mmCIF file of C-alpha atoms and ligand atoms in Angstrom:
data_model
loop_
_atom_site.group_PDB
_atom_site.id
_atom_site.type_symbol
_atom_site.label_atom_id
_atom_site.label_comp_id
_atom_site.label_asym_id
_atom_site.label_seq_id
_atom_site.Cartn_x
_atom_site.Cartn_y
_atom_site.Cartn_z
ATOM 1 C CA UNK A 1 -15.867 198.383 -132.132
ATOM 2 C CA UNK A 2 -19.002 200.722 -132.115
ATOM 3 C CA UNK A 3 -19.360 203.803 -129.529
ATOM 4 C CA UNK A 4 -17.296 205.275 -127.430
ATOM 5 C CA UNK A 5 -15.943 203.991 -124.645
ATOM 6 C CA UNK A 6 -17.039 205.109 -121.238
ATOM 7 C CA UNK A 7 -13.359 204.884 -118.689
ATOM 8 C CA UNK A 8 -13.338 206.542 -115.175
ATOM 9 C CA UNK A 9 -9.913 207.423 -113.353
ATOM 10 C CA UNK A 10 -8.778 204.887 -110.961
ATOM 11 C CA UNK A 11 -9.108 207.073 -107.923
ATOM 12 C CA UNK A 12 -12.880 207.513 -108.180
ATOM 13 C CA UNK A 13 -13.367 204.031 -108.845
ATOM 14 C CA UNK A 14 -11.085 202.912 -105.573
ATOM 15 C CA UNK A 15 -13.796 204.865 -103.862
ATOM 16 C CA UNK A 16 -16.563 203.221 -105.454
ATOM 17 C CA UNK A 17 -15.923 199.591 -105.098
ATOM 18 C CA UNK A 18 -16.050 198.535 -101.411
ATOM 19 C CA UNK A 19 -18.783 196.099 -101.870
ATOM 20 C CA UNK A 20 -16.832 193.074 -102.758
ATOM 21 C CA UNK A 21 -14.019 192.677 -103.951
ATOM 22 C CA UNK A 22 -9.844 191.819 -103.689
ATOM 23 C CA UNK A 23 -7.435 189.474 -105.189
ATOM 24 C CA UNK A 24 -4.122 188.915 -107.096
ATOM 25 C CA UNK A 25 -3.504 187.682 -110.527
ATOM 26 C CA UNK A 26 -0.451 185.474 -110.541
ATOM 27 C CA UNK A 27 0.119 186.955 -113.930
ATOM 28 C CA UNK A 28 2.170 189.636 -113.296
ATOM 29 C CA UNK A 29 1.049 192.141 -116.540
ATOM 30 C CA UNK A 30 -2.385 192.236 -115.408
ATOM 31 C CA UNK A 31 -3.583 195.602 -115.004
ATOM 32 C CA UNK A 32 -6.700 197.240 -113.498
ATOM 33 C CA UNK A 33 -8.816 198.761 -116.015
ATOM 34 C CA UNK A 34 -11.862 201.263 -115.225
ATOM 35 C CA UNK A 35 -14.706 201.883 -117.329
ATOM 36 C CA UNK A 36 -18.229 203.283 -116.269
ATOM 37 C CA UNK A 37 -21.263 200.831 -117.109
ATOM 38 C CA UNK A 38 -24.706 200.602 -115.017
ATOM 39 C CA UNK A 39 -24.381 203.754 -112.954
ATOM 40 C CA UNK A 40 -21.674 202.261 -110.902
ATOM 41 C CA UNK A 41 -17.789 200.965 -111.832
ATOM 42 C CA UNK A 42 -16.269 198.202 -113.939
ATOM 43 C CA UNK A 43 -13.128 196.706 -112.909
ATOM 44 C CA UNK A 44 -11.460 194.315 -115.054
ATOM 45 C CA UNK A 45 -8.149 192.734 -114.412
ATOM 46 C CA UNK A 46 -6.137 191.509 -116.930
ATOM 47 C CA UNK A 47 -3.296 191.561 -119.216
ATOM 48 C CA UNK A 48 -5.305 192.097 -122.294
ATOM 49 C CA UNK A 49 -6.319 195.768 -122.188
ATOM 50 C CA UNK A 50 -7.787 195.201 -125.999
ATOM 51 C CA UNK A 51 -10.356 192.499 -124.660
ATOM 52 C CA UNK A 52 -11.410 194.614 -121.145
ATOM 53 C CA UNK A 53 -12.209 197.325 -123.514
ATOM 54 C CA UNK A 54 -14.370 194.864 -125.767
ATOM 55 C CA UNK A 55 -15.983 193.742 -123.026
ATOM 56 C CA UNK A 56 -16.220 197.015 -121.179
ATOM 57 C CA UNK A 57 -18.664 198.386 -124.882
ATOM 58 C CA UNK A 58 -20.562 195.244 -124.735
ATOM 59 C CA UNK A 59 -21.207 196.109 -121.468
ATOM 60 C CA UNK A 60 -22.322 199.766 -121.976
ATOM 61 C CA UNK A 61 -24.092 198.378 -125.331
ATOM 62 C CA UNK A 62 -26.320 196.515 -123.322
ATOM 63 C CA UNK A 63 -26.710 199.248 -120.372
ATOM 64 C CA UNK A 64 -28.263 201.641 -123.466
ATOM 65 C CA UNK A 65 -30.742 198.506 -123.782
ATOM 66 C CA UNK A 66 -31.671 197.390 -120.840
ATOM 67 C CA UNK A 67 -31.387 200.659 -118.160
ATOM 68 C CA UNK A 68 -34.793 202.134 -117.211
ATOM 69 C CA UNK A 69 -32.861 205.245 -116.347
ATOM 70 C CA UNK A 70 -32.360 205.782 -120.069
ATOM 71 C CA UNK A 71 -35.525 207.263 -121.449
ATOM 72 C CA UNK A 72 -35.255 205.643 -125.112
ATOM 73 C CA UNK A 73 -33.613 202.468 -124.092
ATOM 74 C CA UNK A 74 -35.716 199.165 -124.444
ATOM 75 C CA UNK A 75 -37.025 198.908 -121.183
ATOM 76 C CA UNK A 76 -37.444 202.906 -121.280
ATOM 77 C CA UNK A 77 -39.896 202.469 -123.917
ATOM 78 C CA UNK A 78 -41.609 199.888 -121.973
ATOM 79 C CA UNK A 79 -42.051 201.840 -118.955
ATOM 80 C CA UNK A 80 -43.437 204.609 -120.805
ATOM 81 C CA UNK A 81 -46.449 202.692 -123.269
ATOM 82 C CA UNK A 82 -49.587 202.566 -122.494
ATOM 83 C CA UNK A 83 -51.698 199.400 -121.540
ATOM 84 C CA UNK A 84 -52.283 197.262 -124.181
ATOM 85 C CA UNK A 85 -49.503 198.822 -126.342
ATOM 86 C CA UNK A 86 -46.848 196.313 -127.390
ATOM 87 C CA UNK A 87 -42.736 197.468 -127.738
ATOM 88 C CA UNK A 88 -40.248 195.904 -129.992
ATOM 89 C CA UNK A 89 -37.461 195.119 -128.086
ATOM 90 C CA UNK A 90 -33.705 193.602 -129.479
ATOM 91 C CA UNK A 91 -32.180 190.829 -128.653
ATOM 92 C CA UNK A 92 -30.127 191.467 -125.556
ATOM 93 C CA UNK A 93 -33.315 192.524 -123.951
ATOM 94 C CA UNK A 94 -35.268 189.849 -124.874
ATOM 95 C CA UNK A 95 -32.696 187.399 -123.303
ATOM 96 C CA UNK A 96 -32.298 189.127 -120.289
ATOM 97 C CA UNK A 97 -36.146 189.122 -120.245
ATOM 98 C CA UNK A 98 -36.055 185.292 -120.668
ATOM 99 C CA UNK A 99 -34.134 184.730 -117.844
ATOM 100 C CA UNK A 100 -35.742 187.579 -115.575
ATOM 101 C CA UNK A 101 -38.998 185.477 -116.127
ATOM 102 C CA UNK A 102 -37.112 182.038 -115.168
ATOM 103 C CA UNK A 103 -36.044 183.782 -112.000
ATOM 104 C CA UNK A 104 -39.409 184.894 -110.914
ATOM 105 C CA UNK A 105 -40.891 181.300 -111.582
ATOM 106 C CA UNK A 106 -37.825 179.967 -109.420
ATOM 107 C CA UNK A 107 -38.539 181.934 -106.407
ATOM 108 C CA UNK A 108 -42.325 182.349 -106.486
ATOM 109 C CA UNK A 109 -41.927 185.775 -107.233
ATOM 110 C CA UNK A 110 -39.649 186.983 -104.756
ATOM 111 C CA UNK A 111 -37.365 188.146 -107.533
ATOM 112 C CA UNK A 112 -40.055 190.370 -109.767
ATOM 113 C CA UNK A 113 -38.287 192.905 -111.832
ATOM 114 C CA UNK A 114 -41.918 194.595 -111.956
ATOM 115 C CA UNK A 115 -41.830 195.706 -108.512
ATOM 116 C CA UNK A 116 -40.330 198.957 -110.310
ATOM 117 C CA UNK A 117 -43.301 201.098 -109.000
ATOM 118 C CA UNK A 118 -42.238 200.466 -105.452
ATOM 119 C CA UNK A 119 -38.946 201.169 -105.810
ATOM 120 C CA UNK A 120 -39.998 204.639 -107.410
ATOM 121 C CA UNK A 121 -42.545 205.356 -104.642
ATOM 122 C CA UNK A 122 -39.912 204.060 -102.111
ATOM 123 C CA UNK A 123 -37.652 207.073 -103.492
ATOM 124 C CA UNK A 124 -34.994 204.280 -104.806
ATOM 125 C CA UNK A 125 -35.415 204.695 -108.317
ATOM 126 C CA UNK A 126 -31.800 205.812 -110.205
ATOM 127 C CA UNK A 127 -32.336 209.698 -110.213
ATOM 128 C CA UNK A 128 -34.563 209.732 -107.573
ATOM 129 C CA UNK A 129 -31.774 208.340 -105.139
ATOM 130 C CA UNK A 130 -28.840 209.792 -102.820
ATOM 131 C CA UNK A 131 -27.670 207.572 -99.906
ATOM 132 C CA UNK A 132 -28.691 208.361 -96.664
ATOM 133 C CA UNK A 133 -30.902 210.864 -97.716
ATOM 134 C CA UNK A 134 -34.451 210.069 -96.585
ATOM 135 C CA UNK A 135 -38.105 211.005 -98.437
ATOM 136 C CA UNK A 136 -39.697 214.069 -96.090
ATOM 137 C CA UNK A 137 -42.657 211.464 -95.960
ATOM 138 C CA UNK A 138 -42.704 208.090 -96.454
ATOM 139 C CA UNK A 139 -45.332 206.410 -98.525
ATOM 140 C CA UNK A 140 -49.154 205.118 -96.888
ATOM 141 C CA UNK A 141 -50.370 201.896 -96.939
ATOM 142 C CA UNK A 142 -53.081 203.222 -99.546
ATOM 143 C CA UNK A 143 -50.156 204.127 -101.862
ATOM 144 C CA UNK A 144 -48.057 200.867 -101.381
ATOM 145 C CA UNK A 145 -51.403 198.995 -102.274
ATOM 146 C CA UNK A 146 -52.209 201.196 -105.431
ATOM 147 C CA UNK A 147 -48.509 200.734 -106.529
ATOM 148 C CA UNK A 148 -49.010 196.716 -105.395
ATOM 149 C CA UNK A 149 -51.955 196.204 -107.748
ATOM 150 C CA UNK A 150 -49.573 196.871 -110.724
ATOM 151 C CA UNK A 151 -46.872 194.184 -109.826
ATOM 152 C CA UNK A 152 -46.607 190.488 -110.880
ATOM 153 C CA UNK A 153 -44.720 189.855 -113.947
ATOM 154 C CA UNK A 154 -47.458 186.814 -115.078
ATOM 155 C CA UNK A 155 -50.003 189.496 -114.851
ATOM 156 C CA UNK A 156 -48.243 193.176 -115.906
ATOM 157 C CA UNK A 157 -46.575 191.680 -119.253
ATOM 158 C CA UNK A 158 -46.563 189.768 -121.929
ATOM 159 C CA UNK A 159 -43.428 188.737 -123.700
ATOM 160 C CA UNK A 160 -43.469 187.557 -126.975
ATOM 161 C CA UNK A 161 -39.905 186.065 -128.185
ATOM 162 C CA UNK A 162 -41.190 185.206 -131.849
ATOM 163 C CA UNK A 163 -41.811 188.822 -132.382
ATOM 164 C CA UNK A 164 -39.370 189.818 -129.922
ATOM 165 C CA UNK A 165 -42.203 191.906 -128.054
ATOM 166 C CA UNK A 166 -43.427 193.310 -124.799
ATOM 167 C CA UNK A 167 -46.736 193.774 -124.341
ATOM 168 C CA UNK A 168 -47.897 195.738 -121.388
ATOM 169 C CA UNK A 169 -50.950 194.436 -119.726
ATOM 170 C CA UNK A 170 -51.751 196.750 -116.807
ATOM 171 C CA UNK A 171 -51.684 200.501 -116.551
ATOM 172 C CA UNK A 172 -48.567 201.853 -114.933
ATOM 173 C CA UNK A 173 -46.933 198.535 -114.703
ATOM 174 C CA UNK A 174 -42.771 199.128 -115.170
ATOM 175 C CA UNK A 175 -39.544 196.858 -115.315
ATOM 176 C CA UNK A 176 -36.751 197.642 -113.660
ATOM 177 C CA UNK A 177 -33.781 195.046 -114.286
ATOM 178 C CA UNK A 178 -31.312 196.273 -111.657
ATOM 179 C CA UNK A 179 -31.370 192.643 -110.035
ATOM 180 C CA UNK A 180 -30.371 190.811 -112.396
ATOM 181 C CA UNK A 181 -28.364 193.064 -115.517
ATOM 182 C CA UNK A 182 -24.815 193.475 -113.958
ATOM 183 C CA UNK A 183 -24.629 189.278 -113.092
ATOM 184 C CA UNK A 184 -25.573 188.706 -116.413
ATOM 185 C CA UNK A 185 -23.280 191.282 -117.665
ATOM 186 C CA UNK A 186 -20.384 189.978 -116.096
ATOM 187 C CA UNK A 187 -21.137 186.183 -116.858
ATOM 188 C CA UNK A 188 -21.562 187.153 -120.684
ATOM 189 C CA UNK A 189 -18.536 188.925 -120.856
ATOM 190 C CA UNK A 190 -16.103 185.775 -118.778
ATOM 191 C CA UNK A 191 -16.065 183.800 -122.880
ATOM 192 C CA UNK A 192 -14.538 186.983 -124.518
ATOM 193 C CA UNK A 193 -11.245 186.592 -122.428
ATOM 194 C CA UNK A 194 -8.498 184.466 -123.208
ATOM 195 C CA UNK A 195 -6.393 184.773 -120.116
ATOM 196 C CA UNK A 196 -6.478 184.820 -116.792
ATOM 197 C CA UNK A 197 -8.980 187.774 -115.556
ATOM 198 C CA UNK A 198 -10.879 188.987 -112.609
ATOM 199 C CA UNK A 199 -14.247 191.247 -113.645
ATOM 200 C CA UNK A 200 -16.127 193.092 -111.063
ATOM 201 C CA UNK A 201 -18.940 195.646 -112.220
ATOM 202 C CA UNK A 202 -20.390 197.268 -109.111
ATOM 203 C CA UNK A 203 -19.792 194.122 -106.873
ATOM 204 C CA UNK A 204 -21.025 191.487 -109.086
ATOM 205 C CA UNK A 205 -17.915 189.301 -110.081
ATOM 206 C CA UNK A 206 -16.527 186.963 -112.125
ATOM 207 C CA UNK A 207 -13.488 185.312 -112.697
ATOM 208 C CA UNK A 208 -11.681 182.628 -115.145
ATOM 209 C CA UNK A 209 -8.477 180.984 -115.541
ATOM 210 C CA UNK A 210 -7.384 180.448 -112.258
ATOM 211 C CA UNK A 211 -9.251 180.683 -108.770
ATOM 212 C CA UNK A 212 -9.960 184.096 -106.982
ATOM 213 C CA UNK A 213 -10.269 184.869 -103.729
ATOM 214 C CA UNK A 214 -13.308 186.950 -103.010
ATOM 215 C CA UNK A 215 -14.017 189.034 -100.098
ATOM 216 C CA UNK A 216 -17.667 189.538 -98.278
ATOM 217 C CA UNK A 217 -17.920 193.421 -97.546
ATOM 218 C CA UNK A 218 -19.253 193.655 -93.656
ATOM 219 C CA UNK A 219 -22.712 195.183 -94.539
ATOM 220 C CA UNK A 220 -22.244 197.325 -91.273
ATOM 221 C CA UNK A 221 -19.136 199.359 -90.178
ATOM 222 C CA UNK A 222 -17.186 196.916 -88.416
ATOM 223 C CA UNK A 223 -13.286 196.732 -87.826
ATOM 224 C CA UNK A 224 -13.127 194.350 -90.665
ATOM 225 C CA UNK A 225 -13.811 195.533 -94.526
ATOM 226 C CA UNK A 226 -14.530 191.851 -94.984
ATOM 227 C CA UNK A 227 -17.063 189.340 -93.251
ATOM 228 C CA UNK A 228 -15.066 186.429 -95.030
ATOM 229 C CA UNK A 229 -13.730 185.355 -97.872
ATOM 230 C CA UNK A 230 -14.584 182.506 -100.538
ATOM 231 C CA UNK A 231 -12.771 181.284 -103.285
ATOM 232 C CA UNK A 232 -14.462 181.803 -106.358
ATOM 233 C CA UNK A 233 -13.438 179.047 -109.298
ATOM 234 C CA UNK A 234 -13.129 179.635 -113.086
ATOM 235 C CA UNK A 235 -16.042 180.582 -114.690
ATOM 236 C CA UNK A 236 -18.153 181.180 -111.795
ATOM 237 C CA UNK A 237 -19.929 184.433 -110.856
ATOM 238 C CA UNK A 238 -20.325 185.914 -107.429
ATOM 239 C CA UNK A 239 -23.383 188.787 -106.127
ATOM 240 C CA UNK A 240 -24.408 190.056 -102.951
ATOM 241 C CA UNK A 241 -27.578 191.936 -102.276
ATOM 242 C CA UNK A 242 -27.670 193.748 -99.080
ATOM 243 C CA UNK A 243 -29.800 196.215 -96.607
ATOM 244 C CA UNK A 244 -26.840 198.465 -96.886
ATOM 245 C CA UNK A 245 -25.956 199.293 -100.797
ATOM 246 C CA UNK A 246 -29.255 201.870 -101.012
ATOM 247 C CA UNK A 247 -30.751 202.556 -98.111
ATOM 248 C CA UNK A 248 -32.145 205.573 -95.618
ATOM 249 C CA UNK A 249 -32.957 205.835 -91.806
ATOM 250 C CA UNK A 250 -36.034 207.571 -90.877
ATOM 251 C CA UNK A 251 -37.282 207.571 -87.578
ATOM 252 C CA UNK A 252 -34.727 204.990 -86.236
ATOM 253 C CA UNK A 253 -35.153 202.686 -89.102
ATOM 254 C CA UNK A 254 -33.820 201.578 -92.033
ATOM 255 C CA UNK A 255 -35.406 201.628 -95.294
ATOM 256 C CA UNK A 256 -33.765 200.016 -98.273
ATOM 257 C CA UNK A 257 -33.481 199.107 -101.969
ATOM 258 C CA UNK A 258 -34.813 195.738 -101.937
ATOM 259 C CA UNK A 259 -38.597 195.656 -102.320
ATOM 260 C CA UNK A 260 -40.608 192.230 -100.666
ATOM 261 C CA UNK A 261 -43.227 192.340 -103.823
ATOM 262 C CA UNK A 262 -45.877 190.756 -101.587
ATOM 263 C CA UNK A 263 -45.867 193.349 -98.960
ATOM 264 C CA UNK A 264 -44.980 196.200 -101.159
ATOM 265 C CA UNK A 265 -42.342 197.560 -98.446
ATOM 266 C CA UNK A 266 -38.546 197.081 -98.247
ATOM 267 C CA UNK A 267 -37.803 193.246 -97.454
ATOM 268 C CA UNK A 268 -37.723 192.777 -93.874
ATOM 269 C CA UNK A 269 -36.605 188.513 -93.753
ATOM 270 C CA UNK A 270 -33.929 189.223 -91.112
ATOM 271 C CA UNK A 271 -31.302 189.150 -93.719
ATOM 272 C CA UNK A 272 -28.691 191.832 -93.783
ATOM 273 C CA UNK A 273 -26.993 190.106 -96.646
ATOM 274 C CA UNK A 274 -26.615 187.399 -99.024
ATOM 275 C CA UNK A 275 -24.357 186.310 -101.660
ATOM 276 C CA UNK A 276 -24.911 183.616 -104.095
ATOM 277 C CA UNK A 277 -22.513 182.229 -106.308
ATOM 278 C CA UNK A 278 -23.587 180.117 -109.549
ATOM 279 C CA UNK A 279 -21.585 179.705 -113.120
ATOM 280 C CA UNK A 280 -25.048 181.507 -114.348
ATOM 281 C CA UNK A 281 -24.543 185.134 -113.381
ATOM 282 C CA UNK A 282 -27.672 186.409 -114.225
ATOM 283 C CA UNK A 283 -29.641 183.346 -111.957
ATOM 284 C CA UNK A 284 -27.246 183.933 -109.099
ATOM 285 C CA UNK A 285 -27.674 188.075 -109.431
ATOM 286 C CA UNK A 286 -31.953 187.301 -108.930
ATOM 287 C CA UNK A 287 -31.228 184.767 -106.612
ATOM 288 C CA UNK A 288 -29.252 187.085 -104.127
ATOM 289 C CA UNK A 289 -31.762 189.798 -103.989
ATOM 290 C CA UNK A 290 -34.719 186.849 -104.212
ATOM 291 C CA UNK A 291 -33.514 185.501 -101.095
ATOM 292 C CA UNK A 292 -32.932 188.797 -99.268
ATOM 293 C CA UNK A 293 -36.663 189.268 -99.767
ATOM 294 C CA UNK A 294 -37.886 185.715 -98.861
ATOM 295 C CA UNK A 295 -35.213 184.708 -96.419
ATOM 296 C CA UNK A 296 -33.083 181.649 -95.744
ATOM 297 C CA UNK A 297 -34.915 178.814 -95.221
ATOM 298 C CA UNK A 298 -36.845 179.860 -98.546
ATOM 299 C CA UNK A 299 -33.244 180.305 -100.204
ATOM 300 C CA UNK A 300 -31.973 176.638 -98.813
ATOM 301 C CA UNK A 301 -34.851 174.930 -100.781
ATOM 302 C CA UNK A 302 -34.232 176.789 -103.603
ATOM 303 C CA UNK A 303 -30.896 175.962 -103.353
ATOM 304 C CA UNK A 304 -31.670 172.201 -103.020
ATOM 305 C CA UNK A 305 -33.407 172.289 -105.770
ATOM 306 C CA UNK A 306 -31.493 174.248 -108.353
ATOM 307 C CA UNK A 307 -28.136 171.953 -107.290
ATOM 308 C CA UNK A 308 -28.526 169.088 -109.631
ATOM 309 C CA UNK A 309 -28.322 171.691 -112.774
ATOM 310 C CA UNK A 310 -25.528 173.745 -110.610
ATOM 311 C CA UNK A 311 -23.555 171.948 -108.608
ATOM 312 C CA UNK A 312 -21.068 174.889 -108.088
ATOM 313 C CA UNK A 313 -24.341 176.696 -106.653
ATOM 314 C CA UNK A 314 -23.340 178.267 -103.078
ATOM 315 C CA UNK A 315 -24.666 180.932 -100.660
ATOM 316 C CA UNK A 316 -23.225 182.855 -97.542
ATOM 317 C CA UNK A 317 -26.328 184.758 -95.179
ATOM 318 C CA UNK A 318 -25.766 187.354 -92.975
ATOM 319 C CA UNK A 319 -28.430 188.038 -90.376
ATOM 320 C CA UNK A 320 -29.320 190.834 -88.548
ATOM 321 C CA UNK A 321 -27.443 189.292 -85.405
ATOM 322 C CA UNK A 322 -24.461 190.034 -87.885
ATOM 323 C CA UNK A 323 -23.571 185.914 -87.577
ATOM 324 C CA UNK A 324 -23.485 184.201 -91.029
ATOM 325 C CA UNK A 325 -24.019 181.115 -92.270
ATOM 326 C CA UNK A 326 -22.853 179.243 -95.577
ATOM 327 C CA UNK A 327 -24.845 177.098 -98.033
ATOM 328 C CA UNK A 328 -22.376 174.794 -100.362
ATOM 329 C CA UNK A 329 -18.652 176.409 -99.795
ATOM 330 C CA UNK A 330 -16.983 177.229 -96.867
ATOM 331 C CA UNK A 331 -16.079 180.916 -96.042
ATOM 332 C CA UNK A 332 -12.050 181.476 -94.234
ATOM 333 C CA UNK A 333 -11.623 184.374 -92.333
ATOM 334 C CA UNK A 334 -10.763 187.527 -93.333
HETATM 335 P P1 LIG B 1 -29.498 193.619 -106.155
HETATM 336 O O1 LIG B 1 -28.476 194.576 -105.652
HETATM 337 O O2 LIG B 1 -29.024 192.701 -107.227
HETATM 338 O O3 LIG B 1 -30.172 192.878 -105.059
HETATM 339 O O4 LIG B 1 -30.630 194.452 -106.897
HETATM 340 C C1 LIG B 1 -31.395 195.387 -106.233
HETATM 341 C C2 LIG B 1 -32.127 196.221 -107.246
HETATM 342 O O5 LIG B 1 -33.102 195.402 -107.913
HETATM 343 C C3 LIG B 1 -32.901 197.355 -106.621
HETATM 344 O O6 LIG B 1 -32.136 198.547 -106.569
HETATM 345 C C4 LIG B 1 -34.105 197.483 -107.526
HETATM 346 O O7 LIG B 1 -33.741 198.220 -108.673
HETATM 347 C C5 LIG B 1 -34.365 196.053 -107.955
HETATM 348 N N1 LIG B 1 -35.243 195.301 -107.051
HETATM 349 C C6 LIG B 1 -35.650 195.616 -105.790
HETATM 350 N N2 LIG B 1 -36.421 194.650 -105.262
HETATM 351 C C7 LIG B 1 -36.518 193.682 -106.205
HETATM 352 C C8 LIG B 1 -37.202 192.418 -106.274
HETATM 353 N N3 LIG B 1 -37.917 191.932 -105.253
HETATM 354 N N4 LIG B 1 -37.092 191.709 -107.433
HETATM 355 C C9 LIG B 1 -36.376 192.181 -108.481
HETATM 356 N N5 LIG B 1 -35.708 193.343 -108.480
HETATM 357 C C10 LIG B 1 -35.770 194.090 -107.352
HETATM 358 MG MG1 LIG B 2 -29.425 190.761 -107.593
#
């Protein structure tokens, strides 16, 4: 094992994890264990401490590769070249790549991990950010089109997986991975346990050896933590995206992390919330924020159509109305 490992104290990560999240093991030595990866918490229960902390490095291992907020990771370097320049990435990035560019082809480009620029200028970039806490002024339409002209991952890069390169193709063009990373974090990491366990980094979760119950965090305060709950089966990942996770209020209204890449402004589809749930973590991570962006008649067809390779493939929507409705698996009460 390389690196040190990154663990936070249970307390801090209670307060951390609201998203989604609660279950039991019927194995009665599994333990919580905390670690730090992404900017946010990782949960893992189990009874095998020694394999949550494997998984827990592999996790950080790829955060120093993939996380723009790390100025000499991969996509760091990326960010920072010049037009025309190409970077030499590793493998993890690569792959992540790879499937980043599968999951803008699926959704016409409602999931573009090049819409980077717009979260900056939105003020959502990591650094940038503090819940709540709103920009004195928020951008102009001239701004949101300058930052528009340099998103469209056809156009802004080139990958290159025989030299395991990243050409940049457009001046100012950036890559921010934050919708897809943690799903496919938590999906790559399900094949290193050998017992039952529960993983949840940051609200993206996955489970094997036994079914977990999964609950929907209410994306507005309500009574109820949970909207509903679904029962997530071995080896199957669960995200939400949501209006609520990163967001300000100015002016009477609300102003979030989740960038519609053809309008350049935060995705207004009258979606509050949406969780997908696929075997593929990183597809179902893309596909959550994808659809919060183009909405859910847009996410049904996709569904449809990705159901013959993923038949576990299921959604729950939350409009703005606050009523839901469920693609593929039922939700029970909470
Ligand atoms: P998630 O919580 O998985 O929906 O991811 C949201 C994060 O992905 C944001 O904080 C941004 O870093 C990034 N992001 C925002 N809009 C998009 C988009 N349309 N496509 C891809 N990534 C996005
Ligand atoms: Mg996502």
């Amino acid at each position: 094992m390389k690196g040190k490992i990154k663990r936070r104290v249970a307390a801090l990560a209670v307060a951390a994890t609201v998203l989604l999240a609660f279950t039991a093991c019927n194995d009665s030595a599994a333990k919580e264990e905390y670690f730090e990866v992404f900017g946010t918490t990782l949960c893992i229960t189990t009874a095998n401490a020694e394999e949550a902390e494997r998984a827990a490095l592999e996790m950080q291992n790829t955060e120093l590769a993939v996380s723009a907020a790390i100025a000499d990771s991969d996509i760091g370097r990326i960010n920072a070249a010049a037009a025309g320049e190409s970077v030499v990435v590793g493998d993890i990035t690569m792959q992540l790549l790879r499937k980043a560019y599968r999951a803008y082809e699926l959704t016409d480009g409602a999931y573009d991990p090049t819409v980077a620029p717009l979260v900056e200028l939105w003020g959502f970039a990591a650094g940038d950010f503090v819940q709540g806490v709103a920009p004195e002024k928020l951008p102009s339409a001239e701004e949101v089109a300058a930052e528009r002209g340099k998103v469209g991952f056809d156009r802004a890069f080139r990958l290159d997986p025989e030299s395991n390169s990243v050409e940049k193709l457009i001046e100012g063009a950036m890559l921010d991975l934050g919708g897809i990373a943690k799903g496919d974090a938590v999906a790559r990491s399900l094949g290193g346990f050998t017992g039952e366990c529960l993983v949840n980094l940051g609200g993206n979760i996955g489970g094997v050896g036994k079914d977990h119950r999964i609950g929907i965090g209410a994306p507005r305060p309500s009574e109820k933590a949970y909207i509903g709950i679904v029962t997530l089966h071995s080896g199957e990942c669960i995200s939400t995206s949501g209006d609520y996770e990163r967001y300000y209020e100015k002016d009477g209204k609300r102003y979030h992390h989740i960038i519609d890449p053809f309008t350049g402004r935060p995705a207004d589809s009258g979606l509050i919330s949406v969780t997908v749930i696929c075997r593929d973590g990183a597809l179902g991570d893309a596909l959550s924020t994808a659809i919060m962006v183009a909405g859910e008649e847009k996410g049904r067809e996709w569904l449809d159509a990705l159901s013959a390779e993923y038949p576990e493939i299921a959604a729950v929507f939350v409009h703005e109305d606050l009523t839901t409705a469920t693609w593929g698996r039922d939700m029970q009460a909470a």
